[in-house]
């Protein structure tokens, strides 16, 4: 783990690490406790998380900004929506307890420009937030006070130098075929990394990564770091929630998980296979990658499964990067002859 707390630094620690494409970056994703959780219990929840990850060599954590998202689909929400404590507060708490950088999500849907600017000032000075991912409206039908593009502009012009990221949705690329263009546009608006939705549709992810890498090369643009998100699934209810969130789960994948003797172990195995397929498919494109492992429920079995999944996927990513570095060395040696 990082020994120095990011709160003591004027700038983001992650900015430097993200520039080294020969190494991966590794995160654990989590959500703030519900707002009806007393603050002393929030401390206890944070301590339990820190204890679970204390032996993992992580680069940081990710704290999500949970929204209801009822406008995105007519299907009923599998788990009832409950508001959470301020993600900035929970990020600051985890940062102090771990000494690791924490990426904080911010939904800008209901924000006004002035309120967003105030949120940014408080995030920087009161909560020592340095790394932010902005999230727009879950549905094009929503009335939006602050468009995502305007929020990026406000962030780029802000007096404090936040390290800014965005989200990558492979499912959106599968439907519209333009997610690569959205990533490039977000980069031009100030995004320096992207975090994917949970991956269960391997081919959809391969498609967007390949198209993005090729478009960047053709346009002379340096590809930005992409964190691939994986989440274990241990029950039919969790799978229903994953699909409700807009994650594409192919029928064969769904059937394999639901009909397995141990659905959680089957989903972990499938996530491992998925990452290996993705890495093999994009190995020639010099894409800087990373991992984000999350549990979408508070079930102990799935939380423990996410820790095991982190260990397995990190081993695969480290092996891939070592092999890729060797390929680069071979390529440079041949070119020098």
Tab-separated table of C-alpha atoms in Angstrom:
chain	number	residue	atom	x	y	z
A	1	UNK	CA	0.000	0.000	0.000
A	2	UNK	CA	0.960	3.635	-0.371
A	3	UNK	CA	2.603	4.895	2.814
A	4	UNK	CA	1.971	8.602	2.370
A	5	UNK	CA	-1.612	9.846	2.515
A	6	UNK	CA	-2.712	11.630	-0.635
A	7	UNK	CA	-4.289	14.286	1.573
A	8	UNK	CA	-0.789	15.682	2.182
A	9	UNK	CA	-0.139	16.193	-1.531
A	10	UNK	CA	-1.172	19.230	-3.517
A	11	UNK	CA	-1.724	17.123	-6.619
A	12	UNK	CA	-3.060	13.679	-7.486
A	13	UNK	CA	-0.716	10.751	-6.860
A	14	UNK	CA	-2.425	8.789	-9.602
A	15	UNK	CA	-1.538	11.274	-12.341
A	16	UNK	CA	2.095	10.123	-12.359
A	17	UNK	CA	1.338	6.399	-12.098
A	18	UNK	CA	-1.152	6.473	-14.945
A	19	UNK	CA	1.528	7.682	-17.350
A	20	UNK	CA	3.543	4.453	-17.081
A	21	UNK	CA	1.937	2.084	-19.592
A	22	UNK	CA	4.257	-0.775	-18.621
A	23	UNK	CA	2.457	-1.237	-15.308
A	24	UNK	CA	-1.129	-1.858	-14.358
A	25	UNK	CA	-3.129	0.080	-11.837
A	26	UNK	CA	-5.416	-1.757	-9.455
A	27	UNK	CA	-8.473	-0.599	-7.519
A	28	UNK	CA	-11.198	-1.832	-5.215
A	29	UNK	CA	-14.608	-0.243	-5.809
A	30	UNK	CA	-17.099	0.414	-3.023
A	31	UNK	CA	-20.154	2.478	-2.088
A	32	UNK	CA	-20.719	4.776	0.902
A	33	UNK	CA	-22.920	3.407	3.682
A	34	UNK	CA	-26.594	4.379	3.676
A	35	UNK	CA	-27.500	7.793	5.099
A	36	UNK	CA	-29.371	6.201	8.013
A	37	UNK	CA	-26.102	4.620	9.183
A	38	UNK	CA	-24.723	6.496	12.239
A	39	UNK	CA	-21.259	7.977	11.739
A	40	UNK	CA	-19.652	5.694	14.330
A	41	UNK	CA	-21.004	2.706	12.393
A	42	UNK	CA	-19.688	4.230	9.150
A	43	UNK	CA	-16.248	4.169	10.783
A	44	UNK	CA	-16.756	0.489	11.609
A	45	UNK	CA	-17.792	-0.318	8.034
A	46	UNK	CA	-14.718	1.476	6.720
A	47	UNK	CA	-12.504	-0.397	9.173
A	48	UNK	CA	-13.901	-3.755	8.037
A	49	UNK	CA	-13.221	-2.856	4.402
A	50	UNK	CA	-9.696	-1.741	5.230
A	51	UNK	CA	-9.098	-4.999	7.086
A	52	UNK	CA	-10.280	-7.039	4.079
A	53	UNK	CA	-7.907	-5.290	1.685
A	54	UNK	CA	-4.920	-4.762	3.994
A	55	UNK	CA	-2.914	-7.556	2.353
A	56	UNK	CA	-3.735	-6.471	-1.206
A	57	UNK	CA	-1.250	-4.324	-3.103
A	58	UNK	CA	-3.786	-1.806	-4.373
A	59	UNK	CA	-3.177	1.549	-6.025
A	60	UNK	CA	-6.340	2.994	-4.553
A	61	UNK	CA	-10.065	2.747	-4.037
A	62	UNK	CA	-13.096	3.979	-5.929
A	63	UNK	CA	-16.168	5.376	-4.158
A	64	UNK	CA	-19.357	5.521	-6.212
A	65	UNK	CA	-22.071	8.160	-6.159
A	66	UNK	CA	-25.223	6.012	-6.065
A	67	UNK	CA	-28.321	7.312	-7.865
A	68	UNK	CA	-31.807	5.847	-8.191
A	69	UNK	CA	-31.673	5.629	-12.033
A	70	UNK	CA	-35.388	4.789	-12.322
A	71	UNK	CA	-35.557	6.775	-15.568
A	72	UNK	CA	-33.176	4.388	-17.323
A	73	UNK	CA	-35.490	1.380	-17.372
A	74	UNK	CA	-39.094	0.439	-16.698
A	75	UNK	CA	-38.040	-2.746	-14.912
A	76	UNK	CA	-38.458	-2.646	-11.130
A	77	UNK	CA	-35.258	-2.180	-9.132
A	78	UNK	CA	-34.270	-5.600	-7.652
A	79	UNK	CA	-32.955	-3.933	-4.495
A	80	UNK	CA	-34.709	-0.849	-3.084
A	81	UNK	CA	-32.834	2.418	-3.561
A	82	UNK	CA	-31.493	4.068	-0.417
A	83	UNK	CA	-29.474	7.262	-0.418
A	84	UNK	CA	-25.931	7.146	0.949
A	85	UNK	CA	-23.551	9.318	2.894
A	86	UNK	CA	-21.637	11.893	0.866
A	87	UNK	CA	-19.098	10.030	-1.328
A	88	UNK	CA	-16.576	12.777	-0.572
A	89	UNK	CA	-16.802	12.070	3.156
A	90	UNK	CA	-16.389	8.330	2.681
A	91	UNK	CA	-13.512	8.865	0.241
A	92	UNK	CA	-11.761	11.100	2.765
A	93	UNK	CA	-12.312	8.517	5.503
A	94	UNK	CA	-10.870	5.681	3.410
A	95	UNK	CA	-7.962	7.844	2.310
A	96	UNK	CA	-7.034	8.572	5.915
A	97	UNK	CA	-7.360	4.938	6.972
A	98	UNK	CA	-5.390	3.444	4.072
A	99	UNK	CA	-3.050	6.187	2.869
A	100	UNK	CA	-4.206	5.276	-0.652
A	101	UNK	CA	-5.647	7.624	-3.287
A	102	UNK	CA	-9.420	7.402	-3.659
A	103	UNK	CA	-11.295	8.149	-6.877
A	104	UNK	CA	-14.638	9.794	-6.098
A	105	UNK	CA	-17.607	9.559	-8.457
A	106	UNK	CA	-19.842	12.605	-8.888
A	107	UNK	CA	-23.238	12.529	-10.582
A	108	UNK	CA	-23.854	15.957	-12.114
A	109	UNK	CA	-27.447	15.369	-13.228
A	110	UNK	CA	-29.180	17.558	-10.641
A	111	UNK	CA	-26.386	20.108	-10.256
A	112	UNK	CA	-26.292	23.753	-11.243
A	113	UNK	CA	-22.976	25.275	-12.354
A	114	UNK	CA	-22.599	27.385	-9.205
A	115	UNK	CA	-23.464	24.474	-6.906
A	116	UNK	CA	-21.053	22.211	-8.791
A	117	UNK	CA	-18.251	24.735	-8.362
A	118	UNK	CA	-18.981	24.859	-4.632
A	119	UNK	CA	-18.973	21.048	-4.522
A	120	UNK	CA	-15.534	21.045	-6.143
A	121	UNK	CA	-14.126	23.589	-3.690
A	122	UNK	CA	-15.403	21.589	-0.726
A	123	UNK	CA	-14.128	18.342	-2.263
A	124	UNK	CA	-10.611	19.766	-2.607
A	125	UNK	CA	-10.258	21.698	0.650
A	126	UNK	CA	-12.517	19.910	3.130
A	127	UNK	CA	-12.246	16.312	1.919
A	128	UNK	CA	-8.839	16.344	0.150
A	129	UNK	CA	-10.389	14.791	-2.968
A	130	UNK	CA	-7.971	14.903	-5.888
A	131	UNK	CA	-9.320	12.258	-8.292
A	132	UNK	CA	-12.828	12.514	-9.750
A	133	UNK	CA	-15.031	10.659	-12.231
A	134	UNK	CA	-18.022	12.590	-13.540
A	135	UNK	CA	-21.233	10.747	-14.394
A	136	UNK	CA	-24.011	12.161	-16.555
A	137	UNK	CA	-27.701	11.363	-16.852
A	138	UNK	CA	-28.676	7.664	-16.941
A	139	UNK	CA	-31.330	8.496	-19.543
A	140	UNK	CA	-31.558	10.903	-22.468
A	141	UNK	CA	-35.169	11.545	-21.434
A	142	UNK	CA	-34.156	13.304	-18.221
A	143	UNK	CA	-34.156	17.065	-17.867
A	144	UNK	CA	-30.553	17.944	-17.112
A	145	UNK	CA	-29.556	21.127	-15.287
A	146	UNK	CA	-25.841	20.633	-15.881
A	147	UNK	CA	-24.856	18.746	-19.056
A	148	UNK	CA	-21.827	16.520	-18.686
A	149	UNK	CA	-19.883	18.552	-21.264
A	150	UNK	CA	-20.497	21.742	-19.265
A	151	UNK	CA	-19.387	20.004	-16.076
A	152	UNK	CA	-16.140	18.919	-17.749
A	153	UNK	CA	-15.550	22.483	-18.908
A	154	UNK	CA	-16.155	23.824	-15.397
A	155	UNK	CA	-13.757	21.225	-14.006
A	156	UNK	CA	-11.080	22.081	-16.587
A	157	UNK	CA	-11.354	25.777	-15.720
A	158	UNK	CA	-11.409	25.188	-11.962
A	159	UNK	CA	-8.610	26.681	-9.894
A	160	UNK	CA	-7.729	23.293	-8.393
A	161	UNK	CA	-6.024	20.711	-10.580
A	162	UNK	CA	-8.244	17.638	-10.234
A	163	UNK	CA	-7.255	14.415	-12.006
A	164	UNK	CA	-10.394	13.707	-14.018
A	165	UNK	CA	-11.876	10.508	-15.399
A	166	UNK	CA	-14.999	9.314	-17.178
A	167	UNK	CA	-16.928	6.111	-17.667
A	168	UNK	CA	-16.754	3.692	-20.609
A	169	UNK	CA	-19.875	1.711	-21.504
A	170	UNK	CA	-19.267	-1.148	-23.915
A	171	UNK	CA	-23.012	-1.792	-24.155
A	172	UNK	CA	-23.498	1.720	-25.521
A	173	UNK	CA	-20.887	1.014	-28.194
A	174	UNK	CA	-22.649	-2.238	-29.116
A	175	UNK	CA	-25.875	-0.285	-29.699
A	176	UNK	CA	-24.617	2.957	-31.244
A	177	UNK	CA	-21.080	2.157	-32.397
A	178	UNK	CA	-19.713	5.510	-31.214
A	179	UNK	CA	-18.383	4.976	-27.693
A	180	UNK	CA	-14.804	5.314	-28.969
A	181	UNK	CA	-15.661	8.792	-30.254
A	182	UNK	CA	-17.182	9.669	-26.878
A	183	UNK	CA	-13.957	8.609	-25.132
A	184	UNK	CA	-11.860	10.756	-27.448
A	185	UNK	CA	-14.225	13.699	-26.958
A	186	UNK	CA	-14.058	13.291	-23.171
A	187	UNK	CA	-10.256	13.209	-23.396
A	188	UNK	CA	-10.353	16.498	-25.280
A	189	UNK	CA	-12.579	17.849	-22.494
A	190	UNK	CA	-10.018	16.909	-19.846
A	191	UNK	CA	-10.478	13.191	-19.064
A	192	UNK	CA	-7.243	11.318	-18.439
A	193	UNK	CA	-8.653	7.891	-17.589
A	194	UNK	CA	-11.808	5.838	-17.984
A	195	UNK	CA	-13.550	3.211	-15.885
A	196	UNK	CA	-15.743	0.597	-17.526
A	197	UNK	CA	-19.060	-0.767	-16.385
A	198	UNK	CA	-18.936	-4.261	-14.909
A	199	UNK	CA	-17.900	-6.625	-17.708
A	200	UNK	CA	-19.918	-9.717	-18.535
A	201	UNK	CA	-20.078	-9.291	-22.307
A	202	UNK	CA	-16.469	-9.980	-23.273
A	203	UNK	CA	-16.847	-9.354	-26.999
A	204	UNK	CA	-18.525	-5.980	-26.486
A	205	UNK	CA	-15.531	-4.870	-24.409
A	206	UNK	CA	-13.044	-6.187	-26.964
A	207	UNK	CA	-14.909	-4.280	-29.692
A	208	UNK	CA	-14.778	-0.898	-27.959
A	209	UNK	CA	-11.153	-1.277	-26.831
A	210	UNK	CA	-10.033	-2.284	-30.326
A	211	UNK	CA	-11.907	0.544	-32.024
A	212	UNK	CA	-10.665	3.067	-29.489
A	213	UNK	CA	-7.036	1.961	-29.879
A	214	UNK	CA	-7.179	2.102	-33.679
A	215	UNK	CA	-8.923	5.484	-33.752
A	216	UNK	CA	-6.365	6.942	-31.336
A	217	UNK	CA	-3.503	5.701	-33.506
A	218	UNK	CA	-5.080	7.080	-36.681
A	219	UNK	CA	-5.704	10.459	-35.041
A	220	UNK	CA	-2.268	10.628	-33.388
A	221	UNK	CA	-3.813	10.625	-29.898
A	222	UNK	CA	-2.269	8.940	-26.884
A	223	UNK	CA	-4.748	6.342	-25.536
A	224	UNK	CA	-5.796	7.061	-21.978
A	225	UNK	CA	-5.764	4.549	-19.147
A	226	UNK	CA	-8.843	2.289	-19.024
A	227	UNK	CA	-9.801	0.443	-15.848
A	228	UNK	CA	-11.712	-2.754	-16.553
A	229	UNK	CA	-14.374	-3.413	-13.925
A	230	UNK	CA	-15.309	-6.901	-12.785
A	231	UNK	CA	-17.854	-7.928	-10.179
A	232	UNK	CA	-18.683	-11.454	-8.954
A	233	UNK	CA	-22.256	-12.743	-9.023
A	234	UNK	CA	-23.428	-15.288	-6.469
A	235	UNK	CA	-27.194	-15.415	-6.914
A	236	UNK	CA	-30.105	-14.924	-9.305
A	237	UNK	CA	-30.988	-11.706	-7.455
A	238	UNK	CA	-27.520	-10.280	-7.954
A	239	UNK	CA	-27.603	-11.229	-11.626
A	240	UNK	CA	-30.974	-9.501	-11.961
A	241	UNK	CA	-29.461	-6.378	-10.391
A	242	UNK	CA	-26.437	-6.506	-12.700
A	243	UNK	CA	-28.729	-6.571	-15.716
A	244	UNK	CA	-30.941	-3.844	-14.229
A	245	UNK	CA	-27.860	-1.614	-14.037
A	246	UNK	CA	-27.561	-1.896	-17.821
A	247	UNK	CA	-24.784	-4.472	-17.919
A	248	UNK	CA	-25.098	-6.822	-20.878
A	249	UNK	CA	-25.053	-10.468	-19.811
A	250	UNK	CA	-25.188	-12.911	-22.749
A	251	UNK	CA	-27.768	-15.655	-22.342
A	252	UNK	CA	-25.158	-18.418	-22.258
A	253	UNK	CA	-23.273	-16.589	-19.509
A	254	UNK	CA	-26.438	-16.134	-17.480
A	255	UNK	CA	-27.407	-19.791	-17.848
A	256	UNK	CA	-23.953	-21.011	-16.859
A	257	UNK	CA	-23.998	-18.962	-13.659
A	258	UNK	CA	-27.557	-19.779	-12.639
A	259	UNK	CA	-27.214	-23.510	-13.303
A	260	UNK	CA	-23.817	-23.929	-11.677
A	261	UNK	CA	-23.422	-25.863	-8.439
A	262	UNK	CA	-21.727	-22.772	-7.034
A	263	UNK	CA	-22.828	-19.649	-8.991
A	264	UNK	CA	-20.274	-17.400	-7.269
A	265	UNK	CA	-17.325	-19.608	-8.200
A	266	UNK	CA	-18.660	-19.954	-11.749
A	267	UNK	CA	-18.915	-16.176	-12.144
A	268	UNK	CA	-15.375	-15.727	-10.803
A	269	UNK	CA	-14.098	-18.310	-13.274
A	270	UNK	CA	-15.933	-16.571	-16.108
A	271	UNK	CA	-14.528	-13.174	-15.121
A	272	UNK	CA	-11.009	-14.636	-15.216
A	273	UNK	CA	-11.614	-16.121	-18.649
A	274	UNK	CA	-13.091	-12.833	-19.833
A	275	UNK	CA	-10.065	-10.799	-18.775
A	276	UNK	CA	-7.675	-13.230	-20.454
A	277	UNK	CA	-9.664	-13.065	-23.694
A	278	UNK	CA	-9.668	-9.261	-23.577
A	279	UNK	CA	-5.932	-9.059	-22.912
A	280	UNK	CA	-5.130	-11.503	-25.717
A	281	UNK	CA	-7.326	-9.524	-28.133
A	282	UNK	CA	-5.780	-6.098	-27.477
A	283	UNK	CA	-2.180	-7.077	-26.729
A	284	UNK	CA	-0.822	-5.439	-29.896
A	285	UNK	CA	-2.436	-2.057	-29.306
A	286	UNK	CA	-0.328	-0.729	-26.409
A	287	UNK	CA	-3.420	0.230	-24.437
A	288	UNK	CA	-2.693	1.258	-20.841
A	289	UNK	CA	-5.058	-0.828	-18.735
A	290	UNK	CA	-5.978	-1.413	-15.122
A	291	UNK	CA	-8.516	-3.229	-12.970
A	292	UNK	CA	-11.372	-2.218	-10.730
A	293	UNK	CA	-12.942	-4.999	-8.677
A	294	UNK	CA	-16.239	-4.380	-6.889
A	295	UNK	CA	-19.028	-6.183	-5.091
A	296	UNK	CA	-22.475	-5.000	-6.131
A	297	UNK	CA	-24.140	-6.261	-2.949
A	298	UNK	CA	-23.313	-6.288	0.760
A	299	UNK	CA	-23.557	-10.081	0.964
A	300	UNK	CA	-20.444	-11.357	2.753
A	301	UNK	CA	-20.057	-14.218	0.278
A	302	UNK	CA	-19.900	-11.854	-2.679
A	303	UNK	CA	-17.659	-9.352	-0.884
A	304	UNK	CA	-15.200	-12.158	-0.058
A	305	UNK	CA	-15.554	-13.346	-3.651
A	306	UNK	CA	-14.549	-9.913	-4.926
A	307	UNK	CA	-11.322	-10.079	-2.883
A	308	UNK	CA	-10.489	-13.488	-4.363
A	309	UNK	CA	-11.368	-12.182	-7.829
A	310	UNK	CA	-9.004	-9.246	-7.321
A	311	UNK	CA	-6.117	-11.595	-6.547
A	312	UNK	CA	-6.793	-13.791	-9.555
A	313	UNK	CA	-7.290	-10.957	-12.043
A	314	UNK	CA	-4.287	-9.025	-10.819
A	315	UNK	CA	-2.089	-12.084	-11.363
A	316	UNK	CA	-3.392	-12.350	-14.930
A	317	UNK	CA	-2.872	-8.651	-15.612
A	318	UNK	CA	0.662	-8.639	-14.186
A	319	UNK	CA	1.569	-11.653	-16.325
A	320	UNK	CA	0.121	-9.998	-19.428
A	321	UNK	CA	2.052	-6.788	-18.797
A	322	UNK	CA	5.330	-8.653	-18.274
A	323	UNK	CA	4.849	-10.524	-21.552
A	324	UNK	CA	3.901	-7.310	-23.314
A	325	UNK	CA	7.003	-5.553	-21.982
A	326	UNK	CA	9.074	-8.444	-23.324
A	327	UNK	CA	7.435	-8.053	-26.755
A	328	UNK	CA	8.307	-4.344	-26.747
A	329	UNK	CA	11.913	-5.189	-25.867
A	330	UNK	CA	12.071	-7.692	-28.728
A	331	UNK	CA	10.506	-5.203	-31.125
A	332	UNK	CA	12.975	-2.468	-30.170
A	333	UNK	CA	15.918	-4.831	-30.447
A	334	UNK	CA	14.935	-5.882	-33.966
A	335	UNK	CA	14.382	-2.249	-34.990
A	336	UNK	CA	17.841	-1.302	-33.727
A	337	UNK	CA	19.599	-3.987	-35.774
